[in-house]
Amino acid sequence: MTAGGFVKRVASERAGAWEAAGLSWLRVPGGAPVVGVESVSPDQLVLQRLSPISPSVAQVESFGRQLAATHATGASGFGVGPDGWTRDGLQGPADDLIPLPLGPYDSWGAMYADLRVEPLARQAGLLGAAEGLLGRLRGGEFDETVAAPARLHGDLWAGNVVWTAAGGVLIDPAAHGGHPESDLGALTLFGAPHLERLLASYIEVAGVADGWRERLPLMQLHLVLLHAVLFGGGYVGQAASILRRYA
C-alpha cells in the first residue's frame, strides 16, 4: 500500500492504462461514483482505498439514479471505448484478460453481434448455436429498444460495485458505448443488494423500453459467453440455452 491507496497488480502497462481510462470516462457529473486512480505504472494501479459496508435501501436507490445519469452521458457510438482510447480493450479477470473488441457502430445489434456474441461464441464452440441470434441482431430486430449509445460500465456484476458510506462506487470497468440494459442485465446476473429497488430507481429516471425483463438473458449473454470461454463448465450450457432462446 502507498499513500493510503490500494495497490492493484496488473498484467501489463496496457491493462492498467485501459482500466484507468475506463474509470476516468465513467466519472461524470451526477453519475455513479467511481473509484479514484492515484497512479498508474507498468505493473500496478494505485487506487483510492474503499471501506465496504452493507448498503441501505436509500443508498441503493440513489445509486440507481446515478447510474441512469452515467448512462445518459452517452458515447459517440455503439462499441466505442473511452475517449482517446484507440486500441481494443480488455475483459475478464486480472490474471486472465482477453481482448474486448471495440469499434464505432451506428447499430447496437450489429455491434453486439460482431464484437461481443460472434467472437466469444466461436471461442466457446457455440458458433453454430449462435447463427440464428446473429442474424436477428444484424437485421436490426432489437435496435428499436435503444435510442442512443449509453456510457456503460460494461462488467457491472455486483462485485464491481463497492458499497461505502458515500454510496455505491464503480470499480474494474470494461467501459464502452452500448445498450443501457446491458449494465442492468449484469446487475441481475449474479444478484445485488436490494436489486428491485435499484432497478426501480433507475427506471424512474431513465425509463426502459417495453419488454426489458424478457431481454435480460440477451443482455447477459456477453458475460455468460465470457465465463464460458474462461471457465467452461456450466457456463457453456447456460450460454447455449440463451442462444437457443433467441435463435
Short mmCIF file of N, CA and C in Angstrom, two decimals, residues 102-212:
data_model
loop_
_atom_site.label_atom_id
_atom_site.label_comp_id
_atom_site.label_asym_id
_atom_site.label_seq_id
_atom_site.Cartn_x
_atom_site.Cartn_y
_atom_site.Cartn_z
N LEU A 102 -13.37 -3.41 -29.87
CA LEU A 102 -14.01 -2.10 -29.89
C LEU A 102 -14.05 -1.56 -31.31
N GLY A 103 -14.99 -0.67 -31.57
CA GLY A 103 -15.10 -0.04 -32.88
C GLY A 103 -16.44 0.63 -33.01
N PRO A 104 -16.52 1.74 -33.72
CA PRO A 104 -17.77 2.52 -33.77
C PRO A 104 -18.82 1.89 -34.69
N TYR A 105 -20.03 1.78 -34.17
CA TYR A 105 -21.18 1.27 -34.93
C TYR A 105 -22.34 2.22 -34.73
N ASP A 106 -23.17 2.34 -35.76
CA ASP A 106 -24.43 3.08 -35.64
C ASP A 106 -25.54 2.19 -35.09
N SER A 107 -25.40 0.89 -35.24
CA SER A 107 -26.42 -0.07 -34.83
C SER A 107 -25.94 -0.88 -33.63
N TRP A 108 -26.76 -0.90 -32.57
CA TRP A 108 -26.39 -1.72 -31.42
C TRP A 108 -26.37 -3.20 -31.80
N GLY A 109 -27.36 -3.67 -32.54
CA GLY A 109 -27.44 -5.08 -32.87
C GLY A 109 -26.24 -5.57 -33.64
N ALA A 110 -25.82 -4.80 -34.65
CA ALA A 110 -24.65 -5.19 -35.43
C ALA A 110 -23.40 -5.20 -34.55
N MET A 111 -23.25 -4.19 -33.69
CA MET A 111 -22.10 -4.16 -32.78
C MET A 111 -22.10 -5.37 -31.87
N TYR A 112 -23.25 -5.65 -31.26
CA TYR A 112 -23.32 -6.76 -30.31
C TYR A 112 -23.01 -8.08 -31.01
N ALA A 113 -23.50 -8.24 -32.23
CA ALA A 113 -23.21 -9.45 -32.99
C ALA A 113 -21.73 -9.56 -33.34
N ASP A 114 -21.17 -8.48 -33.91
CA ASP A 114 -19.81 -8.53 -34.43
C ASP A 114 -18.73 -8.55 -33.35
N LEU A 115 -18.95 -7.76 -32.29
CA LEU A 115 -17.89 -7.54 -31.30
C LEU A 115 -18.06 -8.31 -30.00
N ARG A 116 -19.25 -8.80 -29.72
CA ARG A 116 -19.49 -9.48 -28.45
C ARG A 116 -19.89 -10.94 -28.66
N VAL A 117 -20.99 -11.19 -29.36
CA VAL A 117 -21.52 -12.54 -29.43
C VAL A 117 -20.66 -13.45 -30.33
N GLU A 118 -20.42 -13.04 -31.58
CA GLU A 118 -19.71 -13.94 -32.50
C GLU A 118 -18.31 -14.32 -32.04
N PRO A 119 -17.45 -13.38 -31.62
CA PRO A 119 -16.10 -13.80 -31.21
C PRO A 119 -16.10 -14.77 -30.04
N LEU A 120 -16.93 -14.50 -29.03
CA LEU A 120 -16.94 -15.35 -27.86
C LEU A 120 -17.64 -16.68 -28.13
N ALA A 121 -18.71 -16.65 -28.93
CA ALA A 121 -19.38 -17.90 -29.28
C ALA A 121 -18.42 -18.82 -30.04
N ARG A 122 -17.61 -18.25 -30.92
CA ARG A 122 -16.62 -19.05 -31.65
C ARG A 122 -15.62 -19.68 -30.67
N GLN A 123 -15.12 -18.89 -29.75
CA GLN A 123 -14.14 -19.41 -28.80
C GLN A 123 -14.74 -20.46 -27.87
N ALA A 124 -16.03 -20.33 -27.59
CA ALA A 124 -16.70 -21.28 -26.69
C ALA A 124 -17.21 -22.52 -27.43
N GLY A 125 -17.02 -22.58 -28.75
CA GLY A 125 -17.50 -23.70 -29.53
C GLY A 125 -19.00 -23.67 -29.76
N LEU A 126 -19.59 -22.49 -29.74
CA LEU A 126 -21.04 -22.35 -29.85
C LEU A 126 -21.46 -21.52 -31.06
N LEU A 127 -20.58 -21.39 -32.04
CA LEU A 127 -20.90 -20.51 -33.16
C LEU A 127 -22.11 -21.01 -33.94
N GLY A 128 -22.23 -22.31 -34.12
CA GLY A 128 -23.40 -22.84 -34.82
C GLY A 128 -24.69 -22.49 -34.10
N ALA A 129 -24.69 -22.61 -32.78
CA ALA A 129 -25.88 -22.28 -32.00
C ALA A 129 -26.20 -20.80 -32.05
N ALA A 130 -25.20 -19.97 -32.35
CA ALA A 130 -25.38 -18.52 -32.35
C ALA A 130 -25.91 -17.97 -33.66
N GLU A 131 -25.95 -18.76 -34.71
CA GLU A 131 -26.26 -18.22 -36.03
C GLU A 131 -27.62 -17.54 -36.10
N GLY A 132 -28.63 -18.13 -35.47
CA GLY A 132 -29.96 -17.53 -35.51
C GLY A 132 -29.99 -16.17 -34.86
N LEU A 133 -29.40 -16.06 -33.67
CA LEU A 133 -29.37 -14.78 -32.98
C LEU A 133 -28.53 -13.76 -33.74
N LEU A 134 -27.41 -14.18 -34.28
CA LEU A 134 -26.57 -13.25 -35.03
C LEU A 134 -27.35 -12.63 -36.19
N GLY A 135 -28.14 -13.43 -36.86
CA GLY A 135 -28.96 -12.91 -37.94
C GLY A 135 -29.99 -11.90 -37.46
N ARG A 136 -30.61 -12.18 -36.34
CA ARG A 136 -31.61 -11.26 -35.80
C ARG A 136 -30.95 -9.95 -35.37
N LEU A 137 -29.79 -10.04 -34.75
CA LEU A 137 -29.09 -8.83 -34.32
C LEU A 137 -28.67 -7.98 -35.51
N ARG A 138 -28.08 -8.61 -36.49
CA ARG A 138 -27.61 -7.86 -37.66
C ARG A 138 -28.75 -7.35 -38.51
N GLY A 139 -29.91 -7.98 -38.39
CA GLY A 139 -31.08 -7.50 -39.11
C GLY A 139 -31.77 -6.33 -38.44
N GLY A 140 -31.28 -5.90 -37.29
CA GLY A 140 -31.81 -4.73 -36.62
C GLY A 140 -33.04 -4.97 -35.78
N GLU A 141 -33.36 -6.23 -35.49
CA GLU A 141 -34.61 -6.54 -34.79
C GLU A 141 -34.70 -5.88 -33.42
N PHE A 142 -33.58 -5.72 -32.74
CA PHE A 142 -33.59 -5.19 -31.38
C PHE A 142 -33.20 -3.72 -31.30
N ASP A 143 -32.88 -3.12 -32.43
CA ASP A 143 -32.34 -1.76 -32.40
C ASP A 143 -33.35 -0.72 -31.92
N GLU A 144 -34.63 -0.98 -32.10
CA GLU A 144 -35.63 -0.01 -31.67
C GLU A 144 -35.73 0.07 -30.14
N THR A 145 -35.08 -0.84 -29.42
CA THR A 145 -35.14 -0.81 -27.96
C THR A 145 -34.11 0.13 -27.35
N VAL A 146 -33.26 0.74 -28.16
CA VAL A 146 -32.24 1.65 -27.64
C VAL A 146 -32.17 2.88 -28.53
N ALA A 147 -32.32 4.06 -27.93
CA ALA A 147 -32.37 5.29 -28.71
C ALA A 147 -30.99 5.81 -29.06
N ALA A 148 -30.01 5.60 -28.18
CA ALA A 148 -28.67 6.16 -28.38
C ALA A 148 -27.68 5.36 -27.54
N PRO A 149 -26.40 5.39 -27.89
CA PRO A 149 -25.42 4.65 -27.10
C PRO A 149 -25.32 5.19 -25.68
N ALA A 150 -25.36 4.29 -24.72
CA ALA A 150 -25.16 4.66 -23.32
C ALA A 150 -23.70 4.51 -22.94
N ARG A 151 -23.30 5.27 -21.94
CA ARG A 151 -21.94 5.15 -21.40
C ARG A 151 -21.96 4.03 -20.36
N LEU A 152 -21.50 2.85 -20.76
CA LEU A 152 -21.61 1.64 -19.94
C LEU A 152 -20.38 1.39 -19.09
N HIS A 153 -20.62 0.82 -17.91
CA HIS A 153 -19.53 0.23 -17.14
C HIS A 153 -18.99 -0.98 -17.89
N GLY A 154 -19.90 -1.83 -18.37
CA GLY A 154 -19.53 -2.93 -19.24
C GLY A 154 -19.30 -4.26 -18.56
N ASP A 155 -19.14 -4.26 -17.23
CA ASP A 155 -18.96 -5.51 -16.47
C ASP A 155 -19.57 -5.32 -15.08
N LEU A 156 -20.82 -4.87 -15.07
CA LEU A 156 -21.42 -4.37 -13.84
C LEU A 156 -22.10 -5.48 -13.03
N TRP A 157 -21.38 -6.56 -12.77
CA TRP A 157 -21.90 -7.52 -11.81
C TRP A 157 -21.70 -6.95 -10.41
N ALA A 158 -22.36 -7.55 -9.43
CA ALA A 158 -22.42 -6.94 -8.10
C ALA A 158 -21.04 -6.70 -7.49
N GLY A 159 -20.07 -7.56 -7.82
CA GLY A 159 -18.74 -7.39 -7.23
C GLY A 159 -18.00 -6.17 -7.71
N ASN A 160 -18.47 -5.54 -8.77
CA ASN A 160 -17.82 -4.33 -9.27
C ASN A 160 -18.52 -3.05 -8.83
N VAL A 161 -19.41 -3.18 -7.85
CA VAL A 161 -19.96 -2.03 -7.13
C VAL A 161 -19.58 -2.21 -5.67
N VAL A 162 -18.75 -1.32 -5.15
CA VAL A 162 -18.35 -1.38 -3.75
C VAL A 162 -19.21 -0.39 -2.97
N TRP A 163 -19.95 -0.91 -2.00
CA TRP A 163 -20.83 -0.05 -1.21
C TRP A 163 -20.05 0.54 -0.05
N THR A 164 -20.07 1.86 0.05
CA THR A 164 -19.35 2.60 1.08
C THR A 164 -20.32 3.55 1.78
N ALA A 165 -19.83 4.25 2.77
CA ALA A 165 -20.67 5.24 3.46
C ALA A 165 -21.14 6.33 2.52
N ALA A 166 -20.41 6.55 1.43
CA ALA A 166 -20.80 7.56 0.44
C ALA A 166 -21.69 6.98 -0.66
N GLY A 167 -22.00 5.68 -0.59
CA GLY A 167 -22.85 5.06 -1.60
C GLY A 167 -22.09 4.04 -2.43
N GLY A 168 -22.69 3.61 -3.54
CA GLY A 168 -22.06 2.63 -4.42
C GLY A 168 -20.97 3.28 -5.26
N VAL A 169 -19.83 2.61 -5.35
CA VAL A 169 -18.68 3.11 -6.10
C VAL A 169 -18.30 2.10 -7.16
N LEU A 170 -18.14 2.55 -8.40
CA LEU A 170 -17.79 1.67 -9.51
C LEU A 170 -16.29 1.35 -9.49
N ILE A 171 -15.98 0.08 -9.72
CA ILE A 171 -14.59 -0.36 -9.89
C ILE A 171 -14.51 -1.27 -11.12
N ASP A 172 -13.31 -1.51 -11.60
CA ASP A 172 -12.99 -2.57 -12.56
C ASP A 172 -13.91 -2.60 -13.79
N PRO A 173 -13.97 -1.52 -14.55
CA PRO A 173 -14.88 -1.49 -15.71
C PRO A 173 -14.30 -2.14 -16.96
N ALA A 174 -15.19 -2.43 -17.90
CA ALA A 174 -14.83 -2.73 -19.29
C ALA A 174 -15.62 -1.73 -20.12
N ALA A 175 -15.34 -0.45 -19.93
CA ALA A 175 -16.21 0.64 -20.35
C ALA A 175 -16.27 0.79 -21.87
N HIS A 176 -17.50 0.99 -22.37
CA HIS A 176 -17.71 1.19 -23.80
C HIS A 176 -19.12 1.72 -24.02
N GLY A 177 -19.41 2.13 -25.23
CA GLY A 177 -20.74 2.58 -25.58
C GLY A 177 -21.62 1.41 -25.97
N GLY A 178 -22.82 1.34 -25.40
CA GLY A 178 -23.67 0.20 -25.69
C GLY A 178 -25.11 0.40 -25.27
N HIS A 179 -25.80 -0.69 -25.10
CA HIS A 179 -27.21 -0.69 -24.71
C HIS A 179 -27.29 -0.57 -23.19
N PRO A 180 -28.05 0.40 -22.66
CA PRO A 180 -28.10 0.55 -21.20
C PRO A 180 -28.58 -0.70 -20.47
N GLU A 181 -29.41 -1.49 -21.15
CA GLU A 181 -29.90 -2.71 -20.50
C GLU A 181 -28.79 -3.73 -20.27
N SER A 182 -27.63 -3.56 -20.93
CA SER A 182 -26.51 -4.47 -20.70
C SER A 182 -26.01 -4.37 -19.27
N ASP A 183 -25.89 -3.15 -18.75
CA ASP A 183 -25.49 -2.99 -17.35
C ASP A 183 -26.57 -3.51 -16.40
N LEU A 184 -27.82 -3.31 -16.74
CA LEU A 184 -28.90 -3.83 -15.90
C LEU A 184 -28.87 -5.35 -15.91
N GLY A 185 -28.62 -5.94 -17.07
CA GLY A 185 -28.52 -7.39 -17.15
C GLY A 185 -27.39 -7.93 -16.30
N ALA A 186 -26.25 -7.24 -16.30
CA ALA A 186 -25.12 -7.68 -15.49
C ALA A 186 -25.46 -7.63 -14.01
N LEU A 187 -26.15 -6.58 -13.58
CA LEU A 187 -26.53 -6.48 -12.17
C LEU A 187 -27.44 -7.63 -11.75
N THR A 188 -28.29 -8.08 -12.66
CA THR A 188 -29.23 -9.15 -12.32
C THR A 188 -28.63 -10.54 -12.49
N LEU A 189 -27.47 -10.64 -13.13
CA LEU A 189 -26.91 -11.95 -13.44
C LEU A 189 -26.55 -12.73 -12.18
N PHE A 190 -25.88 -12.09 -11.24
CA PHE A 190 -25.49 -12.76 -10.00
C PHE A 190 -26.15 -12.15 -8.77
N GLY A 191 -27.08 -11.21 -8.99
CA GLY A 191 -27.77 -10.59 -7.86
C GLY A 191 -27.02 -9.40 -7.30
N ALA A 192 -27.74 -8.53 -6.62
CA ALA A 192 -27.17 -7.33 -6.00
C ALA A 192 -28.06 -6.94 -4.83
N PRO A 193 -27.53 -6.22 -3.85
CA PRO A 193 -28.35 -5.82 -2.70
C PRO A 193 -29.55 -4.98 -3.11
N HIS A 194 -30.72 -5.31 -2.56
CA HIS A 194 -31.95 -4.55 -2.82
C HIS A 194 -32.14 -4.31 -4.32
N LEU A 195 -31.93 -5.37 -5.09
CA LEU A 195 -31.87 -5.24 -6.54
C LEU A 195 -33.12 -4.60 -7.13
N GLU A 196 -34.29 -5.00 -6.69
CA GLU A 196 -35.51 -4.46 -7.29
C GLU A 196 -35.65 -2.97 -7.01
N ARG A 197 -35.21 -2.52 -5.85
CA ARG A 197 -35.26 -1.08 -5.56
C ARG A 197 -34.26 -0.32 -6.42
N LEU A 198 -33.11 -0.92 -6.65
CA LEU A 198 -32.11 -0.30 -7.52
C LEU A 198 -32.68 -0.13 -8.93
N LEU A 199 -33.26 -1.21 -9.46
CA LEU A 199 -33.81 -1.16 -10.81
C LEU A 199 -34.95 -0.15 -10.91
N ALA A 200 -35.81 -0.13 -9.90
CA ALA A 200 -36.94 0.79 -9.93
C ALA A 200 -36.48 2.23 -9.93
N SER A 201 -35.47 2.54 -9.13
CA SER A 201 -34.98 3.93 -9.08
C SER A 201 -34.32 4.31 -10.40
N TYR A 202 -33.61 3.37 -11.01
CA TYR A 202 -33.03 3.63 -12.33
C TYR A 202 -34.13 3.94 -13.34
N ILE A 203 -35.15 3.10 -13.37
CA ILE A 203 -36.22 3.24 -14.36
C ILE A 203 -37.00 4.54 -14.16
N GLU A 204 -37.16 4.97 -12.92
CA GLU A 204 -37.85 6.24 -12.65
C GLU A 204 -37.16 7.39 -13.37
N VAL A 205 -35.84 7.33 -13.50
CA VAL A 205 -35.08 8.41 -14.12
C VAL A 205 -34.92 8.18 -15.63
N ALA A 206 -34.52 6.97 -16.00
CA ALA A 206 -34.12 6.73 -17.38
C ALA A 206 -35.21 6.10 -18.23
N GLY A 207 -36.13 5.38 -17.59
CA GLY A 207 -37.09 4.61 -18.36
C GLY A 207 -36.42 3.43 -19.05
N VAL A 208 -37.22 2.50 -19.53
CA VAL A 208 -36.72 1.37 -20.30
C VAL A 208 -37.76 1.04 -21.36
N ALA A 209 -37.31 0.43 -22.44
CA ALA A 209 -38.24 0.02 -23.50
C ALA A 209 -39.09 -1.15 -23.03
N ASP A 210 -40.28 -1.27 -23.57
CA ASP A 210 -41.16 -2.37 -23.22
C ASP A 210 -40.45 -3.71 -23.45
N GLY A 211 -40.75 -4.66 -22.56
CA GLY A 211 -40.18 -5.99 -22.70
C GLY A 211 -38.77 -6.13 -22.18
N TRP A 212 -38.30 -5.18 -21.39
CA TRP A 212 -36.89 -5.21 -20.97
C TRP A 212 -36.56 -6.43 -20.12
#
